[in-house]
């Protein structure tokens, strides 16, 4: 299992969640098997998203799509504040 982990600051959680729920990159068709959204208990303007994939290539492709189609567009990502930090993690246990 491979996880695309995305962390970033946001302006407003409800606005961010509505944009996430619109799913502009079609997560299911991109190979996302499950996802998890977390928020630090001490920072309401930050999110951590984990997207699970069967293959690392699927995670890499979705990351490329996010960079090309979502994160560079204020219309597609209205609540994004700053550049996301990302990493692809392989399950080790």
PDB file of N, CA and C in Angstrom:
ATOM      1  N   UNK A   1       0.845  -1.176   0.000  1.00  0.00           N
ATOM      2  CA  UNK A   1       0.000   0.000   0.000  1.00  0.00           C
ATOM      3  C   UNK A   1       0.889   1.238   0.000  1.00  0.00           C
ATOM      4  N   UNK A   2       0.470   2.246  -0.731  1.00  0.00           N
ATOM      5  CA  UNK A   2       1.212   3.498  -0.840  1.00  0.00           C
ATOM      6  C   UNK A   2       0.290   4.658  -0.487  1.00  0.00           C
ATOM      7  N   UNK A   3       0.834   5.617   0.223  1.00  0.00           N
ATOM      8  CA  UNK A   3       0.054   6.763   0.676  1.00  0.00           C
ATOM      9  C   UNK A   3       0.648   8.037   0.107  1.00  0.00           C
ATOM     10  N   UNK A   4      -0.204   8.830  -0.520  1.00  0.00           N
ATOM     11  CA  UNK A   4       0.165  10.189  -0.881  1.00  0.00           C
ATOM     12  C   UNK A   4      -0.279  11.070   0.278  1.00  0.00           C
ATOM     13  N   UNK A   5       0.677  11.620   0.986  1.00  0.00           N
ATOM     14  CA  UNK A   5       0.387  12.477   2.136  1.00  0.00           C
ATOM     15  C   UNK A   5       0.543  13.931   1.691  1.00  0.00           C
ATOM     16  N   UNK A   6      -0.480  14.712   1.972  1.00  0.00           N
ATOM     17  CA  UNK A   6      -0.517  16.122   1.577  1.00  0.00           C
ATOM     18  C   UNK A   6      -0.802  16.943   2.825  1.00  0.00           C
ATOM     19  N   UNK A   7       0.021  17.959   3.064  1.00  0.00           N
ATOM     20  CA  UNK A   7      -0.184  18.865   4.196  1.00  0.00           C
ATOM     21  C   UNK A   7      -0.164  20.287   3.684  1.00  0.00           C
ATOM     22  N   UNK A   8      -1.106  21.101   4.165  1.00  0.00           N
ATOM     23  CA  UNK A   8      -1.053  22.507   3.779  1.00  0.00           C
ATOM     24  C   UNK A   8      -1.934  23.387   4.653  1.00  0.00           C
ATOM     25  N   UNK A   9      -1.587  24.647   4.646  1.00  0.00           N
ATOM     26  CA  UNK A   9      -2.382  25.656   5.332  1.00  0.00           C
ATOM     27  C   UNK A   9      -3.607  25.966   4.488  1.00  0.00           C
ATOM     28  N   UNK A  10      -4.706  26.302   5.173  1.00  0.00           N
ATOM     29  CA  UNK A  10      -5.948  26.658   4.494  1.00  0.00           C
ATOM     30  C   UNK A  10      -6.510  27.930   5.108  1.00  0.00           C
ATOM     31  N   UNK A  11      -7.339  28.608   4.341  1.00  0.00           N
ATOM     32  CA  UNK A  11      -7.987  29.822   4.830  1.00  0.00           C
ATOM     33  C   UNK A  11      -9.218  29.498   5.662  1.00  0.00           C
ATOM     34  N   UNK A  12      -9.976  28.487   5.238  1.00  0.00           N
ATOM     35  CA  UNK A  12     -11.248  28.150   5.875  1.00  0.00           C
ATOM     36  C   UNK A  12     -11.534  26.673   5.633  1.00  0.00           C
ATOM     37  N   UNK A  13     -11.772  25.905   6.693  1.00  0.00           N
ATOM     38  CA  UNK A  13     -11.947  24.461   6.526  1.00  0.00           C
ATOM     39  C   UNK A  13     -13.191  24.120   5.719  1.00  0.00           C
ATOM     40  N   UNK A  14     -14.321  24.758   5.991  1.00  0.00           N
ATOM     41  CA  UNK A  14     -15.543  24.427   5.262  1.00  0.00           C
ATOM     42  C   UNK A  14     -15.399  24.690   3.767  1.00  0.00           C
ATOM     43  N   UNK A  15     -14.756  25.785   3.413  1.00  0.00           N
ATOM     44  CA  UNK A  15     -14.512  26.098   2.009  1.00  0.00           C
ATOM     45  C   UNK A  15     -13.560  25.066   1.402  1.00  0.00           C
ATOM     46  N   UNK A  16     -12.514  24.710   2.146  1.00  0.00           N
ATOM     47  CA  UNK A  16     -11.561  23.713   1.663  1.00  0.00           C
ATOM     48  C   UNK A  16     -12.268  22.368   1.454  1.00  0.00           C
ATOM     49  N   UNK A  17     -13.081  21.962   2.436  1.00  0.00           N
ATOM     50  CA  UNK A  17     -13.766  20.659   2.358  1.00  0.00           C
ATOM     51  C   UNK A  17     -14.736  20.612   1.185  1.00  0.00           C
ATOM     52  N   UNK A  18     -15.431  21.702   0.918  1.00  0.00           N
ATOM     53  CA  UNK A  18     -16.338  21.742  -0.231  1.00  0.00           C
ATOM     54  C   UNK A  18     -15.554  21.548  -1.532  1.00  0.00           C
ATOM     55  N   UNK A  19     -14.397  22.173  -1.648  1.00  0.00           N
ATOM     56  CA  UNK A  19     -13.557  22.003  -2.839  1.00  0.00           C
ATOM     57  C   UNK A  19     -13.044  20.564  -2.929  1.00  0.00           C
ATOM     58  N   UNK A  20     -12.629  19.990  -1.807  1.00  0.00           N
ATOM     59  CA  UNK A  20     -12.162  18.603  -1.773  1.00  0.00           C
ATOM     60  C   UNK A  20     -13.285  17.664  -2.217  1.00  0.00           C
ATOM     61  N   UNK A  21     -14.486  17.908  -1.722  1.00  0.00           N
ATOM     62  CA  UNK A  21     -15.626  17.051  -2.051  1.00  0.00           C
ATOM     63  C   UNK A  21     -16.045  17.157  -3.519  1.00  0.00           C
ATOM     64  N   UNK A  22     -15.745  18.265  -4.174  1.00  0.00           N
ATOM     65  CA  UNK A  22     -16.036  18.392  -5.616  1.00  0.00           C
ATOM     66  C   UNK A  22     -15.157  17.438  -6.426  1.00  0.00           C
ATOM     67  N   UNK A  23     -14.036  17.027  -5.850  1.00  0.00           N
ATOM     68  CA  UNK A  23     -13.167  15.998  -6.430  1.00  0.00           C
ATOM     69  C   UNK A  23     -12.746  16.295  -7.879  1.00  0.00           C
ATOM     70  N   UNK A  24     -12.042  17.399  -8.093  1.00  0.00           N
ATOM     71  CA  UNK A  24     -11.682  17.782  -9.465  1.00  0.00           C
ATOM     72  C   UNK A  24     -10.705  16.843 -10.162  1.00  0.00           C
ATOM     73  N   UNK A  25     -10.068  15.937  -9.437  1.00  0.00           N
ATOM     74  CA  UNK A  25      -9.141  14.994 -10.078  1.00  0.00           C
ATOM     75  C   UNK A  25      -9.690  13.566 -10.117  1.00  0.00           C
ATOM     76  N   UNK A  26     -10.957  13.391  -9.739  1.00  0.00           N
ATOM     77  CA  UNK A  26     -11.630  12.084  -9.780  1.00  0.00           C
ATOM     78  C   UNK A  26     -10.791  11.024  -9.066  1.00  0.00           C
ATOM     79  N   UNK A  27     -10.778  11.108  -7.744  1.00  0.00           N
ATOM     80  CA  UNK A  27      -9.936  10.228  -6.944  1.00  0.00           C
ATOM     81  C   UNK A  27     -10.164   8.751  -7.227  1.00  0.00           C
ATOM     82  N   UNK A  28     -11.411   8.324  -7.336  1.00  0.00           N
ATOM     83  CA  UNK A  28     -11.689   6.895  -7.549  1.00  0.00           C
ATOM     84  C   UNK A  28     -11.082   6.419  -8.872  1.00  0.00           C
ATOM     85  N   UNK A  29     -11.256   7.186  -9.937  1.00  0.00           N
ATOM     86  CA  UNK A  29     -10.698   6.799 -11.235  1.00  0.00           C
ATOM     87  C   UNK A  29      -9.171   6.882 -11.239  1.00  0.00           C
ATOM     88  N   UNK A  30      -8.617   7.641 -10.298  1.00  0.00           N
ATOM     89  CA  UNK A  30      -7.158   7.781 -10.197  1.00  0.00           C
ATOM     90  C   UNK A  30      -6.521   6.678  -9.362  1.00  0.00           C
ATOM     91  N   UNK A  31      -7.340   5.784  -8.818  1.00  0.00           N
ATOM     92  CA  UNK A  31      -6.810   4.659  -8.054  1.00  0.00           C
ATOM     93  C   UNK A  31      -6.845   4.834  -6.548  1.00  0.00           C
ATOM     94  N   UNK A  32      -7.440   5.907  -6.054  1.00  0.00           N
ATOM     95  CA  UNK A  32      -7.521   6.097  -4.600  1.00  0.00           C
ATOM     96  C   UNK A  32      -8.458   5.050  -4.021  1.00  0.00           C
ATOM     97  N   UNK A  33      -7.932   4.243  -3.108  1.00  0.00           N
ATOM     98  CA  UNK A  33      -8.728   3.194  -2.477  1.00  0.00           C
ATOM     99  C   UNK A  33      -9.410   3.677  -1.207  1.00  0.00           C
ATOM    100  N   UNK A  34      -8.805   4.641  -0.537  1.00  0.00           N
ATOM    101  CA  UNK A  34      -9.413   5.255   0.649  1.00  0.00           C
ATOM    102  C   UNK A  34      -8.681   6.560   0.919  1.00  0.00           C
ATOM    103  N   UNK A  35      -9.307   7.384   1.742  1.00  0.00           N
ATOM    104  CA  UNK A  35      -8.648   8.634   2.124  1.00  0.00           C
ATOM    105  C   UNK A  35      -8.983   8.959   3.574  1.00  0.00           C
ATOM    106  N   UNK A  36      -8.134   9.815   4.132  1.00  0.00           N
ATOM    107  CA  UNK A  36      -8.289  10.251   5.519  1.00  0.00           C
ATOM    108  C   UNK A  36      -7.913  11.731   5.571  1.00  0.00           C
ATOM    109  N   UNK A  37      -8.713  12.500   6.284  1.00  0.00           N
ATOM    110  CA  UNK A  37      -8.438  13.928   6.461  1.00  0.00           C
ATOM    111  C   UNK A  37      -8.223  14.172   7.943  1.00  0.00           C
ATOM    112  N   UNK A  38      -7.144  14.851   8.279  1.00  0.00           N
ATOM    113  CA  UNK A  38      -6.856  15.178   9.673  1.00  0.00           C
ATOM    114  C   UNK A  38      -6.582  16.661   9.824  1.00  0.00           C
ATOM    115  N   UNK A  39      -6.798  17.154  11.039  1.00  0.00           N
ATOM    116  CA  UNK A  39      -6.502  18.548  11.366  1.00  0.00           C
ATOM    117  C   UNK A  39      -5.779  18.575  12.703  1.00  0.00           C
ATOM    118  N   UNK A  40      -4.693  19.301  12.788  1.00  0.00           N
ATOM    119  CA  UNK A  40      -4.009  19.424  14.081  1.00  0.00           C
ATOM    120  C   UNK A  40      -4.955  20.041  15.114  1.00  0.00           C
ATOM    121  N   UNK A  41      -4.892  19.549  16.326  1.00  0.00           N
ATOM    122  CA  UNK A  41      -5.791  20.061  17.368  1.00  0.00           C
ATOM    123  C   UNK A  41      -5.491  21.512  17.722  1.00  0.00           C
ATOM    124  N   UNK A  42      -4.297  21.981  17.409  1.00  0.00           N
ATOM    125  CA  UNK A  42      -3.924  23.349  17.760  1.00  0.00           C
ATOM    126  C   UNK A  42      -3.851  24.293  16.558  1.00  0.00           C
ATOM    127  N   UNK A  43      -4.374  23.866  15.376  1.00  0.00           N
ATOM    128  CA  UNK A  43      -4.316  24.718  14.197  1.00  0.00           C
ATOM    129  C   UNK A  43      -5.506  24.420  13.281  1.00  0.00           C
ATOM    130  N   UNK A  44      -6.548  25.216  13.395  1.00  0.00           N
ATOM    131  CA  UNK A  44      -7.758  25.023  12.598  1.00  0.00           C
ATOM    132  C   UNK A  44      -7.563  25.408  11.139  1.00  0.00           C
ATOM    133  N   UNK A  45      -6.417  25.985  10.815  1.00  0.00           N
ATOM    134  CA  UNK A  45      -6.148  26.411   9.447  1.00  0.00           C
ATOM    135  C   UNK A  45      -5.064  25.558   8.786  1.00  0.00           C
ATOM    136  N   UNK A  46      -5.084  24.267   9.090  1.00  0.00           N
ATOM    137  CA  UNK A  46      -4.111  23.340   8.518  1.00  0.00           C
ATOM    138  C   UNK A  46      -4.798  21.990   8.340  1.00  0.00           C
ATOM    139  N   UNK A  47      -4.509  21.302   7.240  1.00  0.00           N
ATOM    140  CA  UNK A  47      -5.060  19.969   7.019  1.00  0.00           C
ATOM    141  C   UNK A  47      -3.956  19.004   6.597  1.00  0.00           C
ATOM    142  N   UNK A  48      -4.187  17.746   6.917  1.00  0.00           N
ATOM    143  CA  UNK A  48      -3.327  16.649   6.477  1.00  0.00           C
ATOM    144  C   UNK A  48      -4.249  15.650   5.782  1.00  0.00           C
ATOM    145  N   UNK A  49      -3.946  15.351   4.528  1.00  0.00           N
ATOM    146  CA  UNK A  49      -4.758  14.419   3.746  1.00  0.00           C
ATOM    147  C   UNK A  49      -3.891  13.227   3.392  1.00  0.00           C
ATOM    148  N   UNK A  50      -4.434  12.041   3.573  1.00  0.00           N
ATOM    149  CA  UNK A  50      -3.733  10.812   3.195  1.00  0.00           C
ATOM    150  C   UNK A  50      -4.611  10.049   2.213  1.00  0.00           C
ATOM    151  N   UNK A  51      -4.060   9.801   1.034  1.00  0.00           N
ATOM    152  CA  UNK A  51      -4.750   9.087  -0.030  1.00  0.00           C
ATOM    153  C   UNK A  51      -4.036   7.759  -0.247  1.00  0.00           C
ATOM    154  N   UNK A  52      -4.765   6.660  -0.174  1.00  0.00           N
ATOM    155  CA  UNK A  52      -4.177   5.314  -0.260  1.00  0.00           C
ATOM    156  C   UNK A  52      -4.304   4.748  -1.675  1.00  0.00           C
ATOM    157  N   UNK A  53      -3.204   4.144  -2.160  1.00  0.00           N
ATOM    158  CA  UNK A  53      -3.135   3.556  -3.496  1.00  0.00           C
ATOM    159  C   UNK A  53      -2.513   2.162  -3.427  1.00  0.00           C
ATOM    160  N   UNK A  54      -2.779   1.356  -4.453  1.00  0.00           N
ATOM    161  CA  UNK A  54      -2.151   0.039  -4.554  1.00  0.00           C
ATOM    162  C   UNK A  54      -0.743   0.137  -5.145  1.00  0.00           C
ATOM    163  N   UNK A  55      -0.489   1.152  -5.979  1.00  0.00           N
ATOM    164  CA  UNK A  55       0.798   1.267  -6.670  1.00  0.00           C
ATOM    165  C   UNK A  55       1.346   2.685  -6.551  1.00  0.00           C
ATOM    166  N   UNK A  56       2.661   2.828  -6.449  1.00  0.00           N
ATOM    167  CA  UNK A  56       3.243   4.165  -6.312  1.00  0.00           C
ATOM    168  C   UNK A  56       3.014   5.039  -7.551  1.00  0.00           C
ATOM    169  N   UNK A  57       2.933   4.424  -8.727  1.00  0.00           N
ATOM    170  CA  UNK A  57       2.709   5.187  -9.954  1.00  0.00           C
ATOM    171  C   UNK A  57       1.360   5.909  -9.917  1.00  0.00           C
ATOM    172  N   UNK A  58       0.366   5.287  -9.288  1.00  0.00           N
ATOM    173  CA  UNK A  58      -0.940   5.938  -9.167  1.00  0.00           C
ATOM    174  C   UNK A  58      -0.838   7.190  -8.293  1.00  0.00           C
ATOM    175  N   UNK A  59      -0.101   7.088  -7.206  1.00  0.00           N
ATOM    176  CA  UNK A  59       0.093   8.236  -6.317  1.00  0.00           C
ATOM    177  C   UNK A  59       0.857   9.347  -7.039  1.00  0.00           C
ATOM    178  N   UNK A  60       1.886   8.973  -7.788  1.00  0.00           N
ATOM    179  CA  UNK A  60       2.673   9.959  -8.525  1.00  0.00           C
ATOM    180  C   UNK A  60       1.825  10.673  -9.569  1.00  0.00           C
ATOM    181  N   UNK A  61       0.974   9.934 -10.266  1.00  0.00           N
ATOM    182  CA  UNK A  61       0.130  10.527 -11.298  1.00  0.00           C
ATOM    183  C   UNK A  61      -0.911  11.471 -10.684  1.00  0.00           C
ATOM    184  N   UNK A  62      -1.525  11.072  -9.580  1.00  0.00           N
ATOM    185  CA  UNK A  62      -2.501  11.954  -8.945  1.00  0.00           C
ATOM    186  C   UNK A  62      -1.822  13.218  -8.434  1.00  0.00           C
ATOM    187  N   UNK A  63      -0.637  13.084  -7.879  1.00  0.00           N
ATOM    188  CA  UNK A  63       0.108  14.256  -7.424  1.00  0.00           C
ATOM    189  C   UNK A  63       0.387  15.200  -8.597  1.00  0.00           C
ATOM    190  N   UNK A  64       0.782  14.660  -9.719  1.00  0.00           N
ATOM    191  CA  UNK A  64       1.027  15.488 -10.906  1.00  0.00           C
ATOM    192  C   UNK A  64      -0.254  16.196 -11.345  1.00  0.00           C
ATOM    193  N   UNK A  65      -1.379  15.500 -11.288  1.00  0.00           N
ATOM    194  CA  UNK A  65      -2.658  16.111 -11.658  1.00  0.00           C
ATOM    195  C   UNK A  65      -3.052  17.216 -10.688  1.00  0.00           C
ATOM    196  N   UNK A  66      -2.822  16.998  -9.404  1.00  0.00           N
ATOM    197  CA  UNK A  66      -3.128  18.031  -8.418  1.00  0.00           C
ATOM    198  C   UNK A  66      -2.304  19.289  -8.689  1.00  0.00           C
ATOM    199  N   UNK A  67      -1.025  19.102  -8.971  1.00  0.00           N
ATOM    200  CA  UNK A  67      -0.149  20.244  -9.245  1.00  0.00           C
ATOM    201  C   UNK A  67      -0.575  20.980 -10.517  1.00  0.00           C
ATOM    202  N   UNK A  68      -0.952  20.233 -11.546  1.00  0.00           N
ATOM    203  CA  UNK A  68      -1.268  20.830 -12.844  1.00  0.00           C
ATOM    204  C   UNK A  68      -2.683  21.392 -12.936  1.00  0.00           C
ATOM    205  N   UNK A  69      -3.643  20.751 -12.241  1.00  0.00           N
ATOM    206  CA  UNK A  69      -5.043  21.106 -12.453  1.00  0.00           C
ATOM    207  C   UNK A  69      -5.739  21.751 -11.265  1.00  0.00           C
ATOM    208  N   UNK A  70      -5.150  21.650 -10.076  1.00  0.00           N
ATOM    209  CA  UNK A  70      -5.866  22.135  -8.894  1.00  0.00           C
ATOM    210  C   UNK A  70      -5.086  23.217  -8.162  1.00  0.00           C
ATOM    211  N   UNK A  71      -3.904  22.899  -7.717  1.00  0.00           N
ATOM    212  CA  UNK A  71      -3.178  23.807  -6.834  1.00  0.00           C
ATOM    213  C   UNK A  71      -2.726  25.101  -7.507  1.00  0.00           C
ATOM    214  N   UNK A  72      -2.695  25.126  -8.812  1.00  0.00           N
ATOM    215  CA  UNK A  72      -2.295  26.348  -9.510  1.00  0.00           C
ATOM    216  C   UNK A  72      -3.493  27.222  -9.875  1.00  0.00           C
ATOM    217  N   UNK A  73      -4.687  26.826  -9.439  1.00  0.00           N
ATOM    218  CA  UNK A  73      -5.905  27.549  -9.794  1.00  0.00           C
ATOM    219  C   UNK A  73      -6.660  28.002  -8.548  1.00  0.00           C
ATOM    220  N   UNK A  74      -6.750  29.311  -8.315  1.00  0.00           N
ATOM    221  CA  UNK A  74      -7.524  29.803  -7.170  1.00  0.00           C
ATOM    222  C   UNK A  74      -8.996  29.390  -7.250  1.00  0.00           C
ATOM    223  N   UNK A  75      -9.517  29.192  -8.452  1.00  0.00           N
ATOM    224  CA  UNK A  75     -10.897  28.751  -8.608  1.00  0.00           C
ATOM    225  C   UNK A  75     -11.072  27.301  -8.144  1.00  0.00           C
ATOM    226  N   UNK A  76     -10.114  26.435  -8.475  1.00  0.00           N
ATOM    227  CA  UNK A  76     -10.187  25.022  -8.095  1.00  0.00           C
ATOM    228  C   UNK A  76      -9.785  24.800  -6.641  1.00  0.00           C
ATOM    229  N   UNK A  77      -8.928  25.657  -6.105  1.00  0.00           N
ATOM    230  CA  UNK A  77      -8.441  25.519  -4.727  1.00  0.00           C
ATOM    231  C   UNK A  77      -8.606  26.855  -3.994  1.00  0.00           C
ATOM    232  N   UNK A  78      -9.858  27.267  -3.742  1.00  0.00           N
ATOM    233  CA  UNK A  78     -10.095  28.605  -3.198  1.00  0.00           C
ATOM    234  C   UNK A  78      -9.587  28.828  -1.780  1.00  0.00           C
ATOM    235  N   UNK A  79      -9.413  27.782  -1.025  1.00  0.00           N
ATOM    236  CA  UNK A  79      -9.019  27.948   0.373  1.00  0.00           C
ATOM    237  C   UNK A  79      -7.551  27.628   0.631  1.00  0.00           C
ATOM    238  N   UNK A  80      -6.828  27.248  -0.402  1.00  0.00           N
ATOM    239  CA  UNK A  80      -5.410  26.914  -0.246  1.00  0.00           C
ATOM    240  C   UNK A  80      -4.621  28.152   0.151  1.00  0.00           C
ATOM    241  N   UNK A  81      -3.807  28.012   1.184  1.00  0.00           N
ATOM    242  CA  UNK A  81      -2.968  29.118   1.653  1.00  0.00           C
ATOM    243  C   UNK A  81      -1.519  28.643   1.648  1.00  0.00           C
ATOM    244  N   UNK A  82      -0.806  28.953   0.599  1.00  0.00           N
ATOM    245  CA  UNK A  82       0.575  28.504   0.506  1.00  0.00           C
ATOM    246  C   UNK A  82       0.697  27.208  -0.262  1.00  0.00           C
ATOM    247  N   UNK A  83       1.930  26.788  -0.443  1.00  0.00           N
ATOM    248  CA  UNK A  83       2.218  25.583  -1.219  1.00  0.00           C
ATOM    249  C   UNK A  83       2.089  24.325  -0.357  1.00  0.00           C
ATOM    250  N   UNK A  84       1.391  23.310  -0.863  1.00  0.00           N
ATOM    251  CA  UNK A  84       1.287  22.045  -0.136  1.00  0.00           C
ATOM    252  C   UNK A  84       2.642  21.345  -0.027  1.00  0.00           C
ATOM    253  N   UNK A  85       2.808  20.620   1.066  1.00  0.00           N
ATOM    254  CA  UNK A  85       3.968  19.732   1.228  1.00  0.00           C
ATOM    255  C   UNK A  85       3.458  18.323   0.978  1.00  0.00           C
ATOM    256  N   UNK A  86       4.192  17.550   0.201  1.00  0.00           N
ATOM    257  CA  UNK A  86       3.736  16.212  -0.153  1.00  0.00           C
ATOM    258  C   UNK A  86       4.859  15.197  -0.003  1.00  0.00           C
ATOM    259  N   UNK A  87       4.442  13.954   0.154  1.00  0.00           N
ATOM    260  CA  UNK A  87       5.386  12.836   0.124  1.00  0.00           C
ATOM    261  C   UNK A  87       4.583  11.572  -0.178  1.00  0.00           C
ATOM    262  N   UNK A  88       5.237  10.619  -0.798  1.00  0.00           N
ATOM    263  CA  UNK A  88       4.637   9.316  -1.041  1.00  0.00           C
ATOM    264  C   UNK A  88       5.309   8.334  -0.115  1.00  0.00           C
ATOM    265  N   UNK A  89       4.496   7.636   0.648  1.00  0.00           N
ATOM    266  CA  UNK A  89       4.991   6.738   1.702  1.00  0.00           C
ATOM    267  C   UNK A  89       4.583   5.302   1.381  1.00  0.00           C
ATOM    268  N   UNK A  90       5.495   4.386   1.555  1.00  0.00           N
ATOM    269  CA  UNK A  90       5.184   2.970   1.400  1.00  0.00           C
ATOM    270  C   UNK A  90       4.891   2.362   2.769  1.00  0.00           C
ATOM    271  N   UNK A  91       3.835   1.582   2.851  1.00  0.00           N
ATOM    272  CA  UNK A  91       3.499   0.918   4.106  1.00  0.00           C
ATOM    273  C   UNK A  91       4.631  -0.023   4.504  1.00  0.00           C
ATOM    274  N   UNK A  92       5.057   0.086   5.752  1.00  0.00           N
ATOM    275  CA  UNK A  92       6.203  -0.703   6.214  1.00  0.00           C
ATOM    276  C   UNK A  92       5.830  -1.671   7.325  1.00  0.00           C
ATOM    277  N   UNK A  93       4.594  -1.861   7.555  1.00  0.00           N
ATOM    278  CA  UNK A  93       4.258  -2.761   8.642  1.00  0.00           C
ATOM    279  C   UNK A  93       2.904  -3.193   8.579  1.00  0.00           C
TER     280      UNK A  93
END
